[in-house]
């Protein structure tokens, strides 16, 4: 299933995160795709806040994986940017379990280690500060996330 | 006369596998660093892999070499120290497990050290820290302003809200087609360019010592994108210079504001980006203008190394700050709560 959402500014990005946040539960894996500067980390920060992360979520590019206590689970914020041209397995399967939530930037560089089911979010720049968010589900759990999301998102 | 403290220290928080022997927190007996960036350059500029496997392959050799160069047998050591975090967890664990094994085998106390404390104490390998002081830590993973009124007392007064400054350097380098790690290349190019783009300076709210470099990164990307679409020429030197001027303006303004507000006479700058010539020159002139003592360790102590971990560990040893053998790596540790 696929859902497109047009965003005009940072406030609307925060609103999208607020709608998506309650639909995220233990075991959720969210892939964040988009070019440098598209706003992947910013969106991850917004989602983190709605999940109850209190510590500041800064960019995980350098450490690749940063983990946070959210309200109901541990949130792993990953960035595989530095793993380009690498076939390294950093023990990802330990992070993709039924309790924890993972948000993964640049997931294309660890394709072979990703779980079979996930929610994919692609962010593209449009005019001005605008962004096009394309959400795609892979697996029944994520189909229902998108269905729920579709019902609450104000249509353009 | 008190007995000498000789500490074997180990650092594996990121790309470098390092071990060192330091006497009394100041005298370096050996300092061995194996960089994975270097080893990968030899294989044709592959982006460095940061996985634990590389640390596993090197760690015992690095420790052996550090002891040998220091002419030190395990019996002569007072303790073994290791970086506990923050860092990449798999990488940290290699150093931690090596340190635990060494500690157990030779019956030595085990000292856990905060990586950022290490960067600050790198300066102690060259001269005494003079309190109170402000330290600016700038690297690929960190951008932090820390106030200290005494040994092992850390107050984080500012930090990045998004990208670390070194990360912004690397990403800008990539969009103008420079190799990784991009910082030194941007720095070099910037000397041949002019600040023609006038990129934004992110000072954030009045009175905040926090940093934000994500907006600057985006501004550079957007500008390049627009010019490419219009078929306009892009002078890389000018992009590099304009970017660097923005980064240096913000880093130095906030740091000097903190120096003034906290009334300190000693400023430390550490981390890999401390090697940046633009940043060094600006701090040199500002500090001489404001009559503040500026310390920037030599480059080999600015980047990750184990001697800096040994320098902190000396003070932790004196305070009997030891860990038990269930020590675990942590990818986040609050430096204010670490001692």
XYZ file of C-alpha atoms in Angstrom:
495
model
C 0.000 0.000 0.000
C 1.180 3.504 -0.763
C 0.214 6.900 0.577
C 1.434 10.315 -0.533
C 1.329 13.325 1.768
C 2.230 16.856 0.744
C 3.849 18.922 3.458
C 4.318 22.678 3.218
C 6.507 23.457 6.207
C 8.157 22.143 9.360
C 4.952 22.564 11.383
C 3.145 20.178 9.042
C 6.063 17.732 9.328
C 5.545 17.800 13.097
C 1.813 17.207 12.577
C 2.471 14.185 10.365
C 4.786 12.789 13.058
C 2.100 13.360 15.684
C -0.407 11.374 13.641
C 2.069 8.600 12.853
C 3.518 8.319 16.382
C 0.542 6.558 18.060
C 0.502 3.969 15.250
C 4.051 2.875 16.048
C 4.386 -0.086 18.392
C 7.124 -2.460 19.571
C 8.808 -4.170 16.626
C 8.083 -1.382 14.137
C 10.807 -0.776 11.568
C 10.670 2.477 9.615
C 12.989 3.203 6.697
C 13.704 6.845 5.908
C 14.832 7.604 2.369
C 15.745 10.840 0.628
C 18.727 12.914 -0.474
C 21.123 14.765 1.811
C 19.190 17.650 3.331
C 15.751 16.163 2.548
C 14.876 16.208 6.241
C 15.247 12.578 7.324
C 16.863 13.344 10.669
C 14.393 16.158 11.298
C 11.459 13.801 10.716
C 13.068 11.139 12.931
C 13.428 13.775 15.675
C 9.749 14.737 15.325
C 8.659 11.100 15.529
C 10.960 10.536 18.526
C 9.318 13.384 20.422
C 5.842 11.947 19.823
C 7.098 8.567 21.104
C 8.218 10.161 24.339
C 11.970 10.422 23.779
C 13.172 13.131 26.123
C 16.850 13.266 25.262
C 17.862 15.284 22.219
C 18.114 13.116 19.118
C 21.078 14.495 17.194
C 22.330 13.070 13.915
C 23.376 9.395 14.147
C 25.615 9.596 11.065
C 28.839 9.251 13.005
C 27.895 6.570 15.520
C 25.571 4.839 13.022
C 23.243 3.633 15.789
C 21.949 5.754 18.659
C 19.466 4.269 21.110
C 16.913 6.147 23.199
C 14.357 5.336 25.835
C 10.925 6.142 24.436
C 7.797 5.935 26.578
C 6.933 2.298 25.830
C 10.032 0.870 24.163
C 13.631 1.463 23.147
C 14.025 3.476 19.944
C 17.077 2.820 17.742
C 17.877 5.695 15.408
C 20.223 4.421 12.707
C 22.031 6.062 9.836
C 23.787 3.795 7.349
C 25.277 6.693 5.357
C 28.799 5.652 6.334
C 28.207 2.029 5.385
C 28.133 2.736 1.654
C 30.356 0.255 -0.218
C 30.449 -1.868 2.894
C 29.008 -5.313 3.433
C 29.403 -4.991 7.167
C 26.841 -6.568 9.472
C 26.834 -4.587 12.705
C 24.563 -7.169 14.321
C 21.417 -5.576 12.938
C 19.203 -8.580 13.622
C 19.661 -7.936 17.337
C 18.039 -4.545 16.885
C 15.180 -5.757 14.684
C 13.278 -7.609 17.387
C 9.681 -7.594 18.600
C 10.165 -5.124 21.442
C 12.292 -2.343 19.996
C 11.515 0.244 17.335
C 14.045 1.160 14.644
C 14.125 4.224 12.411
C 16.745 3.771 9.695
C 18.218 6.475 7.464
C 20.014 5.416 4.259
C 18.627 1.853 4.567
C 19.760 1.057 0.997
C 23.273 0.446 2.284
C 22.158 -2.423 4.548
C 19.523 -3.882 2.244
C 20.592 -7.482 2.901
C 20.161 -7.092 6.665
C 16.714 -5.455 6.660
C 13.720 -7.409 7.924
C 11.121 -8.595 5.384
C 8.411 -6.253 6.644
C 8.737 -2.519 7.222
C 7.273 0.913 6.652
C 9.183 2.922 4.082
C 9.048 6.738 4.115
C 10.597 8.654 1.215
C 11.048 12.408 1.558
C 11.483 14.593 -1.518
C 11.856 18.338 -1.708
C 9.132 20.229 -3.529
C 8.735 23.985 -3.979
C 9.999 26.257 -1.204
C 10.114 24.484 2.158
C 7.670 21.860 0.890
C 8.190 18.122 1.003
C 6.460 15.144 -0.564
C 6.284 12.229 1.891
C 5.667 8.882 0.205
C 4.775 6.159 2.701
C 4.834 2.551 1.527
C 3.960 -0.502 3.557
C 5.601 -3.864 3.267
C 3.627 -6.460 5.218
C 0.188 -6.690 6.800
C 1.150 -4.893 10.015
C 2.242 -1.872 8.029
C -0.748 -1.999 5.680
C -2.922 -1.408 8.706
C -0.688 1.441 9.883
C -1.164 3.174 6.525
C -4.905 2.463 6.502
C -5.230 4.055 9.906
C -3.082 6.954 8.780
C -5.176 7.477 5.659
C -8.307 7.799 7.769
C -6.933 10.583 9.943
C -4.891 12.600 7.454
C -6.741 15.620 6.130
C -6.901 15.143 2.363
C -5.472 17.909 0.147
C 57.320 11.090 47.346
C 54.301 9.374 45.914
C 54.513 6.339 43.719
C 54.116 6.703 39.957
C 50.818 5.734 38.359
C 51.302 3.875 35.086
C 48.133 3.143 33.155
C 47.531 1.078 30.037
C 44.631 2.677 28.152
C 42.521 1.398 25.276
C 40.256 3.302 22.886
C 38.044 1.704 20.216
C 34.978 3.940 20.150
C 34.980 4.476 16.379
C 37.399 4.008 13.476
C 40.667 3.940 15.423
C 42.077 0.998 17.352
C 44.389 2.534 19.936
C 46.383 1.648 23.042
C 48.788 3.699 25.095
C 50.834 3.654 28.276
C 50.805 6.929 30.213
C 52.657 7.738 33.442
C 51.027 10.069 35.957
C 48.479 11.279 33.437
C 50.972 13.422 31.585
C 53.957 11.446 30.348
C 53.351 9.358 27.234
C 55.421 6.170 27.288
C 53.775 4.840 24.127
C 50.851 5.821 21.914
C 49.792 3.377 19.210
C 46.920 4.221 16.840
C 45.797 2.077 13.925
C 43.340 3.980 11.780
C 40.913 2.096 9.602
C 40.662 5.160 7.397
C 44.329 4.711 6.503
C 44.100 0.977 5.952
C 41.145 1.448 3.638
C 42.767 4.201 1.634
C 45.372 1.643 0.619
C 42.638 -0.480 -0.891
C 41.464 2.281 -3.181
C 39.622 4.810 -1.080
C 36.858 2.609 0.197
C 34.657 4.360 2.733
C 35.963 3.183 6.091
C 34.151 0.300 7.643
C 33.608 0.842 11.261
C 32.700 -2.608 12.346
C 34.118 -4.431 15.271
C 35.796 -7.040 13.078
C 38.609 -4.620 12.258
C 39.107 -3.801 15.907
C 39.134 -7.511 16.740
C 41.858 -8.120 14.175
C 44.103 -5.376 15.550
C 43.381 -4.952 19.247
C 45.807 -7.496 20.724
C 48.605 -6.382 18.406
C 48.035 -2.752 19.327
C 48.083 -3.511 23.060
C 51.240 -5.615 22.689
C 52.946 -2.865 20.734
C 51.956 -0.216 23.273
C 53.472 -2.265 26.117
C 56.588 -3.070 24.126
C 57.239 0.518 23.070
C 56.759 1.633 26.648
C 59.144 -1.091 27.833
C 56.473 -2.043 30.327
C 55.461 -5.483 31.569
C 51.901 -5.941 32.921
C 53.386 -6.242 36.448
C 54.590 -2.651 36.214
C 51.106 -1.251 35.527
C 48.828 0.390 38.086
C 45.568 -0.070 36.149
C 43.962 -0.596 32.762
C 41.604 2.058 31.401
C 39.155 1.875 28.522
C 36.656 4.080 26.701
C 33.187 3.089 27.937
C 31.313 5.390 25.532
C 29.859 7.218 23.776
C 30.589 5.531 20.477
C 29.591 2.733 18.204
C 28.541 -0.075 20.489
C 30.120 -2.977 18.582
C 33.391 -1.089 18.324
C 33.395 -0.074 22.002
C 32.816 -3.648 23.119
C 36.033 -4.889 21.517
C 38.134 -2.488 23.574
C 36.076 -3.096 26.703
C 36.362 -6.868 26.488
C 40.095 -6.649 25.833
C 40.475 -4.353 28.843
C 38.365 -6.642 31.033
C 40.400 -9.685 30.028
C 43.640 -7.805 30.697
C 42.358 -6.549 34.027
C 41.286 -10.044 35.098
C 44.422 -11.811 33.866
C 46.834 -9.374 35.531
C 44.701 -8.484 38.538
C 44.610 -4.765 37.712
C 41.861 -2.280 38.506
C 39.632 -1.433 35.523
C 38.877 2.250 34.855
C 35.970 3.261 32.578
C 36.505 6.569 30.753
C 34.149 8.929 28.916
C 35.369 9.546 25.369
C 34.740 13.308 25.461
C 36.552 13.646 28.783
C 39.451 12.063 26.913
C 39.368 14.737 24.214
C 39.482 17.460 26.862
C 42.304 15.803 28.787
C 44.345 15.329 25.603
C 45.525 18.800 26.428
C 47.029 17.596 29.702
C 49.560 15.583 27.681
C 51.090 18.909 26.667
C 50.349 21.298 29.528
C 48.376 21.519 32.783
C 44.672 22.346 32.645
C 43.974 25.694 34.313
C 40.559 25.937 35.941
C 38.035 27.268 35.410
C 38.090 26.547 31.692
C 35.820 26.188 28.689
C 36.409 23.362 26.205
C 35.028 23.213 22.673
C 34.945 19.659 21.310
C 34.538 19.567 17.540
C 34.685 16.359 15.522
C 32.771 14.148 13.123
C 30.476 12.995 15.906
C 30.552 15.808 18.452
C 30.062 19.531 18.807
C 29.995 20.402 22.492
C 30.866 23.302 24.759
C 31.859 22.172 28.230
C 32.610 24.213 31.339
C 34.949 22.821 34.019
C 35.747 24.381 37.388
C 37.903 21.480 38.536
C 39.217 18.087 37.488
C 36.499 15.636 36.399
C 33.754 18.243 36.853
C 31.977 18.656 33.530
C 29.047 20.915 32.715
C 27.709 20.716 29.158
C 26.667 24.274 28.340
C 25.995 23.706 24.641
C 25.786 20.908 22.095
C 24.584 20.297 18.575
C 20.875 19.864 18.029
C 21.367 18.001 14.767
C 24.577 17.460 12.776
C 28.043 17.602 14.312
C 30.255 20.188 12.615
C 32.646 17.549 11.268
C 29.703 15.673 9.793
C 28.550 18.856 8.016
C 32.080 19.229 6.639
C 32.073 15.661 5.322
C 28.661 16.017 3.718
C 29.432 19.360 2.084
C 32.692 17.830 0.818
C 30.677 15.070 -0.766
C 28.282 17.394 -2.601
C 31.190 19.355 -4.077
C 32.914 16.120 -5.075
C 35.728 15.871 -2.529
C 36.899 12.553 -1.040
C 36.191 11.267 2.483
C 37.016 12.401 5.091
C 36.170 15.762 3.619
C 37.112 18.230 6.366
C 40.773 18.709 5.437
C 39.886 19.056 1.741
C 37.239 21.722 2.376
C 39.702 23.548 4.619
C 42.403 23.462 1.934
C 40.060 24.623 -0.863
C 38.610 27.387 1.298
C 41.983 29.129 1.402
C 41.726 29.699 -2.348
C 38.142 30.982 -2.333
C 36.049 33.915 -1.163
C 32.894 34.088 0.976
C 30.618 34.913 -1.959
C 27.544 32.891 -0.978
C 26.946 34.323 2.482
C 25.347 31.147 3.850
C 23.177 31.512 6.979
C 24.708 31.591 10.470
C 22.644 29.525 12.926
C 23.011 31.401 16.209
C 19.689 30.018 17.536
C 17.921 31.798 20.411
C 19.632 34.600 22.309
C 21.803 33.189 25.078
C 21.838 29.612 23.780
C 25.182 27.853 23.470
C 23.683 25.065 21.364
C 24.694 24.538 17.767
C 22.861 23.567 14.583
C 24.636 22.759 11.337
C 21.857 20.964 9.496
C 20.437 24.198 8.069
C 23.842 25.269 6.797
C 24.311 21.887 5.124
C 20.890 22.222 3.464
C 21.636 25.791 2.370
C 24.805 24.619 0.623
C 22.954 21.741 -1.072
C 20.075 23.985 -2.185
C 22.398 26.650 -3.539
C 24.379 24.117 -5.559
C 21.186 22.510 -6.822
C 19.754 25.842 -7.987
C 22.933 26.895 -9.727
C 23.243 23.553 -11.469
C 19.668 23.794 -12.710
C 20.329 27.256 -14.102
C 23.577 26.063 -15.659
C 25.589 28.568 -13.628
C 29.242 27.973 -12.830
C 30.039 26.694 -9.342
C 33.400 27.680 -7.950
C 34.158 24.964 -5.404
C 36.712 27.142 -3.648
C 34.059 29.774 -2.980
C 31.559 27.174 -1.736
C 34.207 25.785 0.617
C 35.181 29.230 1.878
C 31.595 30.406 2.325
C 30.685 27.239 4.217
C 33.774 27.434 6.403
C 33.203 31.102 7.231
C 29.690 30.327 8.436
C 30.817 27.364 10.550
C 33.789 29.246 12.027
C 31.704 32.370 12.744
C 29.164 30.387 14.769
C 31.682 28.177 16.588
C 33.925 31.059 17.617
C 31.131 33.503 18.517
C 29.400 31.054 20.858
C 32.656 29.881 22.375
C 33.946 33.387 23.062
C 30.542 34.367 24.517
C 30.844 31.403 26.901
C 34.430 32.328 27.787
C 33.196 35.796 28.711
C 30.061 34.755 30.583
C 31.812 32.051 32.598
C 34.806 34.337 33.192
C 37.431 31.785 32.244
C 40.994 32.510 31.206
C 41.688 29.183 29.526
C 40.044 27.878 26.366
C 40.631 24.360 25.068
C 39.707 23.306 21.550
C 39.883 19.591 20.780
C 38.578 16.920 18.433
C 39.470 16.367 14.782
C 38.005 19.670 13.532
C 40.419 21.519 15.862
C 42.955 20.885 13.096
C 40.970 23.201 10.789
C 43.191 26.136 9.841
C 40.356 28.653 9.580
C 39.082 27.761 13.040
C 42.567 27.855 14.570
C 43.435 31.237 13.085
C 40.178 32.814 14.212
C 40.547 31.494 17.756
C 44.172 32.619 17.889
C 43.290 36.189 17.016
C 40.179 36.319 19.234
C 41.991 34.869 22.241
C 44.922 37.227 21.944
C 42.432 40.106 21.614
C 40.550 39.007 24.760
C 43.654 37.983 26.720
C 42.533 34.357 27.005
C 44.950 31.431 26.978
C 44.203 29.151 24.020
C 45.248 25.495 23.933
C 44.815 23.292 20.907
C 46.581 19.944 21.226
C 48.753 18.645 18.412
C 46.765 16.958 15.672
C 47.682 13.437 16.807
C 46.098 14.209 20.192
C 43.082 15.970 18.640
C 41.951 12.895 16.761
C 41.025 9.684 18.566
C 43.874 8.153 20.553
C 44.334 6.170 23.754
C 46.846 8.472 25.478
C 44.026 10.946 26.155
C 42.066 8.153 27.839
C 45.109 7.454 30.011
C 45.314 11.147 30.916
C 41.746 11.133 32.326
C 42.216 7.713 33.901
C 45.022 9.047 36.098
C 42.548 11.337 37.906
C 39.918 8.595 38.097
C 42.555 6.279 39.586
C 43.272 8.807 42.316
C 39.564 8.916 43.121
C 39.274 5.115 43.102
C 36.735 5.303 40.313
C 36.865 1.686 39.163
C 34.490 -0.596 37.256
C 33.749 -4.235 37.916
C 34.098 -6.920 35.272
C 30.461 -6.532 34.208
C 31.352 -3.212 32.537
C 29.364 -2.797 29.330
C 29.722 -0.396 26.401
C 27.173 2.394 26.144
C 26.460 4.418 23.038
C 25.358 7.313 25.207
C 26.758 8.394 28.576
C 26.006 11.749 30.134
C 29.419 13.282 30.808
C 27.987 15.299 33.704
C 27.028 12.076 35.493
C 29.922 9.888 34.491
C 32.187 10.305 37.525
